Coordinates of C-alpha atoms in Angstrom, one line a residue:
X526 CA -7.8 -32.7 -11.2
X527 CA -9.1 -31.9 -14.8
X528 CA -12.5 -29.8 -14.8
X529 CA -15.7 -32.5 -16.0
X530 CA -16.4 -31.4 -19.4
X531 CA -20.2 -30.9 -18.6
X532 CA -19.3 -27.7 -16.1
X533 CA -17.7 -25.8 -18.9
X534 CA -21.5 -24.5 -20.9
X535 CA -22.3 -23.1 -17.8
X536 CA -19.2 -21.0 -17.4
X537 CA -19.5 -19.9 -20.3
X538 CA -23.4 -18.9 -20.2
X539 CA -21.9 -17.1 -16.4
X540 CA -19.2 -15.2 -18.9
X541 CA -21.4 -13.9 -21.6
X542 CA -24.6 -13.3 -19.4
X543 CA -22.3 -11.2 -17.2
X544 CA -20.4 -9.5 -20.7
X545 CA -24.1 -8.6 -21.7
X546 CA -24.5 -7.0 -18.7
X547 CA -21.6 -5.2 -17.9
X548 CA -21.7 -3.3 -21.7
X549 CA -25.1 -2.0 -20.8
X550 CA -23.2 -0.1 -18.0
X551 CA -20.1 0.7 -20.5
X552 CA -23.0 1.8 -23.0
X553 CA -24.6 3.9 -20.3
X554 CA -21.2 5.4 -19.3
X555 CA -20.3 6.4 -22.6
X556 CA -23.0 7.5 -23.7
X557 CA -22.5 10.6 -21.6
X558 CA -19.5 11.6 -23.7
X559 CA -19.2 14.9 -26.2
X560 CA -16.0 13.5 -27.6
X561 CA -17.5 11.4 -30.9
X562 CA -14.0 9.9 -31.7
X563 CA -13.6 8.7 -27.9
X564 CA -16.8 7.2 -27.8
X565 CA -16.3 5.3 -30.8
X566 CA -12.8 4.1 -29.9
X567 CA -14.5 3.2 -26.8
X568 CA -16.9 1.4 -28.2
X569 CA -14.9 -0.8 -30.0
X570 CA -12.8 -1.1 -27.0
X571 CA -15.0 -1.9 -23.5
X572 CA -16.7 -4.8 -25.3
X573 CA -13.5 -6.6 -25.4
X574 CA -12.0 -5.5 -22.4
X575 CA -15.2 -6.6 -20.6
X576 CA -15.4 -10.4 -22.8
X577 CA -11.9 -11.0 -21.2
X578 CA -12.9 -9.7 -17.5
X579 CA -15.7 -11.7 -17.9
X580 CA -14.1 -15.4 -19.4
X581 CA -10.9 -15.4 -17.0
X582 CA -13.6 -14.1 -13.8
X583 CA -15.7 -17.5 -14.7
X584 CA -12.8 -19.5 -15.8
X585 CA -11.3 -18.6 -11.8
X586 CA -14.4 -19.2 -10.5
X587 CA -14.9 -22.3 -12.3
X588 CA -11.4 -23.9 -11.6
X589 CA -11.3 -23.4 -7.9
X590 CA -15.1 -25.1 -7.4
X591 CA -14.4 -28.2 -9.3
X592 CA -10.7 -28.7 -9.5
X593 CA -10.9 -29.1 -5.7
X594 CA -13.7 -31.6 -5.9
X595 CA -13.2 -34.6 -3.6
X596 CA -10.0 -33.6 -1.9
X597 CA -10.5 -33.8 1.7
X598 CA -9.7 -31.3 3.6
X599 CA -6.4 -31.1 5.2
X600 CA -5.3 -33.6 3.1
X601 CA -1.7 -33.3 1.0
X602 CA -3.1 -33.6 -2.6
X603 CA -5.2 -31.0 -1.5
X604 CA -2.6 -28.5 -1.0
X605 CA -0.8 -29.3 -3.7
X606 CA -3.3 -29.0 -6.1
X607 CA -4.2 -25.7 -4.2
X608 CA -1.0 -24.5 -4.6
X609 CA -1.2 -25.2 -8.2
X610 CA -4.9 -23.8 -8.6
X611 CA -3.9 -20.4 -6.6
X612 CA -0.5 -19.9 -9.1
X613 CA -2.6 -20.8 -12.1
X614 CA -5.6 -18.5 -11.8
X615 CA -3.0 -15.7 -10.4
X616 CA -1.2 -15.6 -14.2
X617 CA -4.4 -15.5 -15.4
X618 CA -5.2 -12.5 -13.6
X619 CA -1.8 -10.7 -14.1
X620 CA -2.3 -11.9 -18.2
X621 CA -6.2 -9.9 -17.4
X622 CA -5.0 -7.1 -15.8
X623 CA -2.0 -6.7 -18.4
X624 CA -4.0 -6.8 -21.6
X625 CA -6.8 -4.7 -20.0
X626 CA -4.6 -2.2 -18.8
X627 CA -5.8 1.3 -16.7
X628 CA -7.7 0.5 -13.4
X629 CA -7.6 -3.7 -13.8
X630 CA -3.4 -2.6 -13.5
X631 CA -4.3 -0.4 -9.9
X632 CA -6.3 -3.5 -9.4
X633 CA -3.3 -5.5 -9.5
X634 CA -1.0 -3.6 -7.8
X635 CA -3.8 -3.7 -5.1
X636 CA -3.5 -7.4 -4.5
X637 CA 0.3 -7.5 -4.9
X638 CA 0.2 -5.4 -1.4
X639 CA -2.1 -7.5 0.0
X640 CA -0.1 -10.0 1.7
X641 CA -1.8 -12.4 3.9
X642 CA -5.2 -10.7 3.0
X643 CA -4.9 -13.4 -0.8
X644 CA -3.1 -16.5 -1.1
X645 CA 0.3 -15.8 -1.4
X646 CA 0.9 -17.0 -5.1
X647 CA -1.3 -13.7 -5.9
X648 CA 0.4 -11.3 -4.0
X649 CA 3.9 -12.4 -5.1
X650 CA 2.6 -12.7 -8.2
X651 CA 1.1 -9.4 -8.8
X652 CA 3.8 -7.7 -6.5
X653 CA 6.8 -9.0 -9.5
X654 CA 5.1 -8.2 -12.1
X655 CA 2.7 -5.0 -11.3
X656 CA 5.3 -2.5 -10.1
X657 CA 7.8 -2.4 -12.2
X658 CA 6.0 -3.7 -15.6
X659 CA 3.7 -1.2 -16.4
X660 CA 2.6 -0.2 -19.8
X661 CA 3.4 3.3 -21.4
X662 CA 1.8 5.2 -23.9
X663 CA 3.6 6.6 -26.7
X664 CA 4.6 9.7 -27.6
X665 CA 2.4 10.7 -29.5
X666 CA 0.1 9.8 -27.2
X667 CA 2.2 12.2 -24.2
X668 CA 2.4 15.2 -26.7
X669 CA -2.0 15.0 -27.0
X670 CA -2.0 15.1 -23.4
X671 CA 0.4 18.3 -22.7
X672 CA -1.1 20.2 -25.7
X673 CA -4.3 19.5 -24.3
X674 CA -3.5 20.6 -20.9
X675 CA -0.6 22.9 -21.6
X676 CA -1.9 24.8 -24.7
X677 CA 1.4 23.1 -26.7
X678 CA 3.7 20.8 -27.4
X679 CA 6.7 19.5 -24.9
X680 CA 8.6 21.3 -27.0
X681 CA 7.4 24.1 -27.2
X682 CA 5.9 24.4 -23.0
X683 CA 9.9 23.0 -22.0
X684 CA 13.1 23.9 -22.9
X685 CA 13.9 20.3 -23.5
X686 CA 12.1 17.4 -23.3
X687 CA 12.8 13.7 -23.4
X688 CA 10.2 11.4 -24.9
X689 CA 11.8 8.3 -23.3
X690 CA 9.9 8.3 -19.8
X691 CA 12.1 6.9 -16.9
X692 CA 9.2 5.5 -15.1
X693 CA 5.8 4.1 -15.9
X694 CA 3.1 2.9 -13.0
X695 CA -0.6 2.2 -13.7
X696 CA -2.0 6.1 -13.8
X697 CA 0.8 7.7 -15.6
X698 CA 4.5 8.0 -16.9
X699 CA 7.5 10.2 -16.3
X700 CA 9.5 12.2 -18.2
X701 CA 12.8 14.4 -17.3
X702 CA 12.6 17.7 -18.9
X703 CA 14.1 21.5 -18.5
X704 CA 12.1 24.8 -18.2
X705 CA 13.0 27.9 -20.1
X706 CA 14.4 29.1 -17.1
X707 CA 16.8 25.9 -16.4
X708 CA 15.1 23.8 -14.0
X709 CA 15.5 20.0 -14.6
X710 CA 11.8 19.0 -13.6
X711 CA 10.5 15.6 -13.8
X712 CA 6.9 15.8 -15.8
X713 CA 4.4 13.2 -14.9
X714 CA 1.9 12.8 -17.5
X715 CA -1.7 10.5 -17.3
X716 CA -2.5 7.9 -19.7
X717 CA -5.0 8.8 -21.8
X718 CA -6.6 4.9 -21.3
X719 CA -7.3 6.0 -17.7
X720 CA -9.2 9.0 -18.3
X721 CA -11.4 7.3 -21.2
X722 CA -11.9 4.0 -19.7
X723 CA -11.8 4.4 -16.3
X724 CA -15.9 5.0 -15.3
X725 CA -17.0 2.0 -17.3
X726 CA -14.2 -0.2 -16.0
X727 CA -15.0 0.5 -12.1
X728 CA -18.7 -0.2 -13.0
X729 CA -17.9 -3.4 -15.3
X730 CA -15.5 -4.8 -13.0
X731 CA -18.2 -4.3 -9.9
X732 CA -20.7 -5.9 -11.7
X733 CA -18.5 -9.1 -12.5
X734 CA -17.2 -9.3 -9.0
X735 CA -20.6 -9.2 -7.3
X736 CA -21.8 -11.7 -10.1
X737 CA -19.2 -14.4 -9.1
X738 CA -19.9 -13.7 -5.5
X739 CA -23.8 -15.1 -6.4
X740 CA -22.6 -18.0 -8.2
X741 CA -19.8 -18.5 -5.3
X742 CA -20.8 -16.9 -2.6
X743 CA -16.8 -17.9 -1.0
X744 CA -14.8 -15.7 -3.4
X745 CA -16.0 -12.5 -2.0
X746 CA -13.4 -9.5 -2.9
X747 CA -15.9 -7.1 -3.1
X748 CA -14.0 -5.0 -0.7
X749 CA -11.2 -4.3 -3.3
X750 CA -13.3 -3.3 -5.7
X751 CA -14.8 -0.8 -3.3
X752 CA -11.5 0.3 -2.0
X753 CA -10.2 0.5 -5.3
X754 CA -13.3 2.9 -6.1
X755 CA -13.2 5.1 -3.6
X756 CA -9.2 5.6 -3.8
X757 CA -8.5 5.8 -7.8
X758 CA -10.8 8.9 -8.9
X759 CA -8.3 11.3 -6.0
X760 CA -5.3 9.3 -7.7
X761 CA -6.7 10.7 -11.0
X762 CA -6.5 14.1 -9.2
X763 CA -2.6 15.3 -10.0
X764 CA -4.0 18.9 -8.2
X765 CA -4.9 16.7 -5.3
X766 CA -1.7 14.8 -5.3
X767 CA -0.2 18.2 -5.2
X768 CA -2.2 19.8 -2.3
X769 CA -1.3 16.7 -0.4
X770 CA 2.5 16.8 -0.9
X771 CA 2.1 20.2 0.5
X772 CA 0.2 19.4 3.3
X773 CA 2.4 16.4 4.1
X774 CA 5.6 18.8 4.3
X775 CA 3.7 21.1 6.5
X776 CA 2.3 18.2 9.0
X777 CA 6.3 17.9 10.1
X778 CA 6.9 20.9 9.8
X779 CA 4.0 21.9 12.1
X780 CA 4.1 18.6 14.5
X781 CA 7.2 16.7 14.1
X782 CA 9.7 19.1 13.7
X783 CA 12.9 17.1 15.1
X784 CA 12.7 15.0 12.2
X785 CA 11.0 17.7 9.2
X786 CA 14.4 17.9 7.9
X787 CA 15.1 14.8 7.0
X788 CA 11.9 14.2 5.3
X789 CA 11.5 15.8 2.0
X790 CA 9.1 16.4 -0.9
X791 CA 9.8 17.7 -4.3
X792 CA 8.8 21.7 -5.5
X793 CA 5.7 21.5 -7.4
X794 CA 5.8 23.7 -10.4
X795 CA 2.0 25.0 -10.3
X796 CA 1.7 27.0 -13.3
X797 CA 2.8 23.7 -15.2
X798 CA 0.2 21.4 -13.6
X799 CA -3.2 20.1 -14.0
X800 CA -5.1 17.4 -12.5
X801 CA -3.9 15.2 -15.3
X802 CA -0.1 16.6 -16.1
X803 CA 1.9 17.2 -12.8
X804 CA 5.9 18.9 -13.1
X805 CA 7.8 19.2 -10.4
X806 CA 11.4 19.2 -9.2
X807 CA 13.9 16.5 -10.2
X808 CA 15.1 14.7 -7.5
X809 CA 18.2 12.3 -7.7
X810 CA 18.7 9.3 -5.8
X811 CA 18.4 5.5 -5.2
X812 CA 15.5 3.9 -4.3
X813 CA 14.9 3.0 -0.8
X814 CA 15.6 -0.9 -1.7
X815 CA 18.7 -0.5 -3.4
X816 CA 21.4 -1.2 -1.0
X817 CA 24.3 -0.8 -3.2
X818 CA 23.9 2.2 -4.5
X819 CA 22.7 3.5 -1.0
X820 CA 26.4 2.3 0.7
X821 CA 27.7 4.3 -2.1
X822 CA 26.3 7.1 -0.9
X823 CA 28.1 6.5 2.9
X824 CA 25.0 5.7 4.3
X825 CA 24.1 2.8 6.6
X826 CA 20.8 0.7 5.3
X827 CA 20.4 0.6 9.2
X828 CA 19.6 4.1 9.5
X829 CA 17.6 4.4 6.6
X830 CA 15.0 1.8 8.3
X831 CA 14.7 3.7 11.3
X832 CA 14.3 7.0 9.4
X833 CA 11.3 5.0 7.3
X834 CA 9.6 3.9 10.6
X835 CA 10.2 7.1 12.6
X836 CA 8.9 9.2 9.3
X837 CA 5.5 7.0 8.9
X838 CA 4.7 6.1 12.7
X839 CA 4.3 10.5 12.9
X840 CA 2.6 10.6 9.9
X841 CA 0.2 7.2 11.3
X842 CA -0.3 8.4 14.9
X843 CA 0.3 12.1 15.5
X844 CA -0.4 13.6 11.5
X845 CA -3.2 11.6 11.2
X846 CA -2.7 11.9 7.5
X847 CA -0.9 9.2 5.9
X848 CA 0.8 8.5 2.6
X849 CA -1.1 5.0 1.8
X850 CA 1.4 3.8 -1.2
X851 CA 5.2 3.8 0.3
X852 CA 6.3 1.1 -1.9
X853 CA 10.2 1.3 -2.7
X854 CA 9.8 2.8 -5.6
X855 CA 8.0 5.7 -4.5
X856 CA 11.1 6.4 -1.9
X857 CA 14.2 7.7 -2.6
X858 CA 17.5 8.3 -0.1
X859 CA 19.6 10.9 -0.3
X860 CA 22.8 12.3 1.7
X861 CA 21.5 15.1 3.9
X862 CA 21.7 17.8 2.1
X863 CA 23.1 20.2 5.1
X864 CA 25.7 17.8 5.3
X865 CA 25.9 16.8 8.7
X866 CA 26.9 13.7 9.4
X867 CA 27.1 10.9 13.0
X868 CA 29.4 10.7 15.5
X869 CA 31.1 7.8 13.7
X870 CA 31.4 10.1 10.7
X871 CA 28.5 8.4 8.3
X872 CA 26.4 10.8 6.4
X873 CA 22.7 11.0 7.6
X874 CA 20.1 10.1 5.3
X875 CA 16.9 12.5 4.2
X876 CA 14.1 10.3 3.1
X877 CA 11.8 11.6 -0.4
X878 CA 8.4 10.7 -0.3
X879 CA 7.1 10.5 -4.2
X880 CA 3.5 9.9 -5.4
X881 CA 1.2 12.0 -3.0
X882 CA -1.7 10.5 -4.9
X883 CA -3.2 8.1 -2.0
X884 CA -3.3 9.4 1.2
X885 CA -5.5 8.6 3.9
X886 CA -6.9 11.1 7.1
X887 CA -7.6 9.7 10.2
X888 CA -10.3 11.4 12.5
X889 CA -9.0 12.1 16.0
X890 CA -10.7 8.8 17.4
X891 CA -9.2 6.6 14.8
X892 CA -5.8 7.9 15.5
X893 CA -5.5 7.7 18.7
X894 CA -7.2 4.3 19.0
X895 CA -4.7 3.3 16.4
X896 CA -2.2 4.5 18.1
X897 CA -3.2 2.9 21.6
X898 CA -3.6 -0.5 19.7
X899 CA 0.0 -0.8 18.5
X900 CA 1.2 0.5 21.9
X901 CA -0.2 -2.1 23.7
X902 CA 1.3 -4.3 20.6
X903 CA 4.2 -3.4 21.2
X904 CA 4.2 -3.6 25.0
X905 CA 3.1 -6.9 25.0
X906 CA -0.5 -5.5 27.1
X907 CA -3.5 -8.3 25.9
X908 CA -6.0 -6.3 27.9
X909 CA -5.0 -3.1 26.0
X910 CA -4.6 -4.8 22.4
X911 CA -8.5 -6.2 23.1
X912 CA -9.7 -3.5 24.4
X913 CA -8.4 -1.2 21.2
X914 CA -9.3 -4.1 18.6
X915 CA -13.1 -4.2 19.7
X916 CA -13.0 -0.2 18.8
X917 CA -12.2 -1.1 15.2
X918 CA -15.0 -3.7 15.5
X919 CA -13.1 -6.8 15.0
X920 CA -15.2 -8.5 18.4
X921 CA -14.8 -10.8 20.9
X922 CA -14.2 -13.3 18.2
X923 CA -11.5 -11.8 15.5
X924 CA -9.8 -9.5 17.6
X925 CA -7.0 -12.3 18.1
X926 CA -7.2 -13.0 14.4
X927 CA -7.2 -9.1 13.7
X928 CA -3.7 -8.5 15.9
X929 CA -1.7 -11.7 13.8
X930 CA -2.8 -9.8 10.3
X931 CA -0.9 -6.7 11.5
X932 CA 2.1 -8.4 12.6
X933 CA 2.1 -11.6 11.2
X934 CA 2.4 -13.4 14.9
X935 CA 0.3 -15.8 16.4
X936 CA -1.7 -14.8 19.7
X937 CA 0.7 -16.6 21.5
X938 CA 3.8 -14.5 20.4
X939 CA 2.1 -11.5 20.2
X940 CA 1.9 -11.2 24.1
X941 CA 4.8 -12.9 24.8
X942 CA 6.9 -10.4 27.4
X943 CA 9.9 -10.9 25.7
X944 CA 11.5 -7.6 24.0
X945 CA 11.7 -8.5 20.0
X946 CA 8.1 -10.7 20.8
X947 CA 6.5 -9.2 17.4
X948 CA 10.1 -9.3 14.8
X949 CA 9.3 -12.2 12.2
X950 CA 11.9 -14.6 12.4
X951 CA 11.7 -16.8 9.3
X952 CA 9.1 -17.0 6.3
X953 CA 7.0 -19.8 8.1
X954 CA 5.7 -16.6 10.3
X955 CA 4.4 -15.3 7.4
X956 CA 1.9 -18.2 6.4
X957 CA 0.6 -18.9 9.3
X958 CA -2.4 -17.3 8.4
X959 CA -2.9 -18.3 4.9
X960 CA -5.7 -19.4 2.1
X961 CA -7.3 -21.8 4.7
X962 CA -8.2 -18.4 7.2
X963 CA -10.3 -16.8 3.6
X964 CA -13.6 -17.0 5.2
X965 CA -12.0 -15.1 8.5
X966 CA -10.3 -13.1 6.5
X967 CA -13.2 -11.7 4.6
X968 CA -15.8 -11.3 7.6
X969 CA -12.7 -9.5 9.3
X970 CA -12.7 -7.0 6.4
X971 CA -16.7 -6.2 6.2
X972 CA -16.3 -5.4 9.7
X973 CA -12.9 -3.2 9.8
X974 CA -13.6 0.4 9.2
X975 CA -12.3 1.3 5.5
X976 CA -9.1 3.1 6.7
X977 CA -7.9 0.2 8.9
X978 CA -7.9 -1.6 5.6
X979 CA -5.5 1.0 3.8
X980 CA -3.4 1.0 7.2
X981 CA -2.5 -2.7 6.9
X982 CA -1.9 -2.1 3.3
X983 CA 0.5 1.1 4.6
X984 CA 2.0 -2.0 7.3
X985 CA 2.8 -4.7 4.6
X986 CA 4.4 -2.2 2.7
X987 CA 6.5 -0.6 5.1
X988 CA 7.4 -4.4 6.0
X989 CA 8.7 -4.9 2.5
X990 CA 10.8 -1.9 2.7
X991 CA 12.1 -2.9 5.9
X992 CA 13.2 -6.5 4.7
X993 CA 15.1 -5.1 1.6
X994 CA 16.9 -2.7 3.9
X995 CA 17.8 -5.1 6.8
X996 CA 18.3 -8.3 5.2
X997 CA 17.3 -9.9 8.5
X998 CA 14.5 -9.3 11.2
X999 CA 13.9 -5.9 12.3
X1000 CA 14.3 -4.9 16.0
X1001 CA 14.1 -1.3 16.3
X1002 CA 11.3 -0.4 14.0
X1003 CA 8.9 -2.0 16.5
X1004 CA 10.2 0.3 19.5
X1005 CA 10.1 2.9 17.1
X1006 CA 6.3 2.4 16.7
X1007 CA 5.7 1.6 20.0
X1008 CA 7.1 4.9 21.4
X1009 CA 5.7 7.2 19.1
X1010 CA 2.1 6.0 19.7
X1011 CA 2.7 5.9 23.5
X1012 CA 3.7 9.8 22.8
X1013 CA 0.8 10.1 21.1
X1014 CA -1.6 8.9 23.4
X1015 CA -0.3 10.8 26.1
X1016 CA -0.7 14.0 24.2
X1017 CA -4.1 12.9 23.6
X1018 CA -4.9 12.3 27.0
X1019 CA -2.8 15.5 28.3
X1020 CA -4.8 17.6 25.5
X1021 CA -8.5 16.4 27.5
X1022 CA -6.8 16.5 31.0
X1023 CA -9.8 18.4 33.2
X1024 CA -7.9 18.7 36.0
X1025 CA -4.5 19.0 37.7
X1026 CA -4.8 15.5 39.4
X1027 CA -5.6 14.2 36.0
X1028 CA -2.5 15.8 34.4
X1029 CA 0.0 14.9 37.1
X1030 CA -1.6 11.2 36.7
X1031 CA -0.9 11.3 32.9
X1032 CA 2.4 13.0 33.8
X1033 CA 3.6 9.7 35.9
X1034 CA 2.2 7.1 32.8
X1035 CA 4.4 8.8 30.6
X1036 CA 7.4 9.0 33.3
X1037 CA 6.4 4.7 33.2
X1038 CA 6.6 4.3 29.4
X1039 CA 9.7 6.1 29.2
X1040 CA 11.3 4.4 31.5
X1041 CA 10.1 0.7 29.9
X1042 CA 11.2 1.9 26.5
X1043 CA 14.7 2.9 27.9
X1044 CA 15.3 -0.7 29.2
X1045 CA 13.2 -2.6 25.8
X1046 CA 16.0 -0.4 23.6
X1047 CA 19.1 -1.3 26.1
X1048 CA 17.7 -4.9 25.5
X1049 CA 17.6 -3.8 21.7
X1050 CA 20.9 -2.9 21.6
X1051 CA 22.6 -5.8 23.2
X1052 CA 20.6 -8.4 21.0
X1053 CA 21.6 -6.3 17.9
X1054 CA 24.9 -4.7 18.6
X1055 CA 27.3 -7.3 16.7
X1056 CA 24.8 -7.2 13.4
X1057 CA 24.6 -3.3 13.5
X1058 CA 28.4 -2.6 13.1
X1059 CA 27.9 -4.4 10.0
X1060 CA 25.3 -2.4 8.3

């Protein structure tokens, strides 16, 4: 349906009275800076970037309100020209968010790993095009940044240096280079648009969001923008990436030890790091989703999903400090480097965990009740999955809703006894809760605390991962889950036990558990069996 002609001077008065606005905040923000040549360029610069925010922000707006104008509800035009509206209005946003560049790319990314949380046109969308696409600064550019950090050129601080970077995301690129003492490193360095733009864009892209959320009071994604604020400054943070690589290798270390070793993170070279140019070691490998060169390496794709959901359940429901970003790209698989292999002779797999920048800590209270929600997930237990839901403050009302976002099952399946209840078995599970849930969708998001949000992010992607491994629906990842949060809510409970009663009590729940997850994996096994001697 075309847009009446008479709606457009209005959209246009929304796009500049919100432009106005938002450079008064850019003006404020830079105003604050001692570098005269930056605050010129950005001058020049935030006007422009906020003039586009602002015209494709109104030109969404404007296109879902009146393009959608007299199509009933339910009806089939109406989905069609949905579907059209949502893939539309989601190249406009990757064309925004590609021209702008710095946070409106994080931004991006964001939604591409929001499945089922946007329509999926933007998801898929953003996911395609966000993750692998980024921009890169030039060299010139990369040489500023290490002479300003390093006291001198790449040439000069590395023995060798190459100014091709194998890898660009939204905060920063790498580079392979060589110390003076012979260590191949890999050097990621910041771009210099995220350190100059990046106050004024959080502020400019707040304002515009809560100023089509007045107009439009249904397009609320006010929650990203928050999110996305309160993650990106520690992303800016290489030192804090650093501190949290370390204290991600010491969490196994220190509480899951029968799996530290096949989890690993690479050497961080402190005397060549800042908190915006981070060296460490040079790790080779394939990325978690690429099977080929993984059965190259004589290792099963099977074992590598196991190892993925073994590796972030600890981390989830024991560590309590989670690595919130574990797309594929920022996992690689290697052979074990001690060499030991199966019984059937296949090399095990060690798991790299890159890009410590977002990670999230759970509180004692959060982890457990986390942990006691997908136990009684995976158990199929309604009374427990309520009773844990209404902790999280989803209520009597969204609780249902809140369980079929993290495993994309209806109610229904979700505590249906059967032992692969929660695997997904075609795509038509995944839509079940699309565009036409928005409204629960958002009041289920002011309500969830803002960790639970970052935890379903930490699900979808660990989903995807799982997918491009398998090539089919996953089995054992679920009784993965469930029996390392039923070990961590024992420990829980045996840590409080008052009294010896109390502790022989807990001792014969976890005698139970054990016992139903020894029968749900004999069930596994026999449902899976034929497909796992193929992988």
């Amino acid at each position: 349906m075309a847009v009446p002609r008479s709606i457009w001077p209005s959209k246009w008065k929304l796009a500049f009275a919100a432009s106005a606005l938002g450079c008064g905040v850019g003006a404020a923000t830079i105003a604050n800076s001692d570098d005269p040549a930056t605050s010129l360029k950005l001058c020049t610069a935030i006007p422009l970037r906020l003039f586009r925010l602002s015209v494709t922000a109104a030109t969404i707006a404007f296109d879902y309100e009146y393009s959608l104008m007299g199509l009933p509800e339910g009806s089939d035009e109406r989905a069609r020209v949905k579907h059209e509206l949502h893939t539309r209005n989601a190249r406009r946003l990757e064309e925004l968010c590609f021209k702008n560049g710095g946070i409106y790319i994080k931004l991006g990314q964001h939604v591409g790993q929001l499945d089922f949380l946007v329509p999926l046109e933007y998801s898929k969308t953003m996911r395609e095009s966000m993750l692998n696409k980024c921009p890169t600064s030039t060299y010139d550019q990369v040489c500023r940044v290490v002479k300003k950090e390093l006291g001198g050129t790449p040439e000069e601080i590395f023995d060798d240096f190459d100014p091709v970077p194998i890898a660009s995301a939204s905060i920063a690129q790498v580079h392979v280079a060589r110390t003076h003492e012979g260590q191949k490193v890999a050097v990621k360095v910041q771009h210099t648009h995220m350190t100059d733009t990046a106050a004024a864009d959080f502020a400019t892209v707040e304002l515009i969001v809560n100023t089509v959320h007045r107009f439009f009071p249904s397009f609320d994604y006010r929650w990203l923008v928050d999110e996305v604020r309160e993650t990106s400054p520690k992303e800016l943070d290489f030192l804090n990436e650093a501190k949290n690589n370390i204290k991600c290798m010491d969490n196994f270390r220190r509480l899951s030890p029968h799996i530290a070793g096949y989890v690993y993170a690479p050497k961080i070279y402190w005397s060549l790091s800042t908190s915006k140019l981070l060296t460490m070691e040079f790790i080779e490998g394939p990325q978690v989703n690429d099977l080929k060169s993984i059965k190259k390496l004589g290792i099963r794709p099977h074992d590598i999903s196991k190892l993925v959901s073994q590796i972030f359940a600890e981390m989830m429901f024991k560590h309590g400090f989670v690595h919130c970003d574990p797309h594929a790209a920022n996992l690689i698989v290697r052979a074990l480097p001690s060499g030991r292999s199966s019984i059937f002779g296949r090399c095990k797999p060690q798991l790299v965990l890159l890009d410590h920048g977002l990670y999230k800590e759970l509180d004692t209270y959060t982890r457990t009740s986390y942990a006691a929600l997908w136990k009684a997930l995976v158990l199929a237990d309604a009374k427990g999955i309520k009773e844990n839901c209404m902790k999280f403050g989803a209520g009597e009302d969204l609780y249902t809703f809140f369980t079929s976002i993290l495993t994309m099952k209806p109610w229904e399946r979700v505590i249906d006894p059967a032992v692969d209840h929660l695997v997904i078995r075609d795509q038509s599970d995944l839509q079940i809760y699309g565009p036409e849930y928005f409204s629960q969708v958002t009041e289920l998001l002011h309500r969830l605390p803002r960790v639970i949000l970052l935890m379903m992010k930490t699900n979808d992607c660990l989903r995807s991962v799982d997918n491009a491994l398998l090539q089919r629906p996953s089995l054992e990842s679920f009784l993965i889950i469930g029996r390392v949060s039923a070990e961590a809510v024992i420990e829980e409970k045996l840590s409080n036990a008052k009294s010896l009663f109390s502790f022989i009590g807990i001792w014969f729940e976890e005698i139970s558990l054990e016992a139903r997850f020894i029968i749900m994996q004999l069930a596994l096994w026999v449902l899976q069996f034929p497909k796992s001697l193929s992988l």
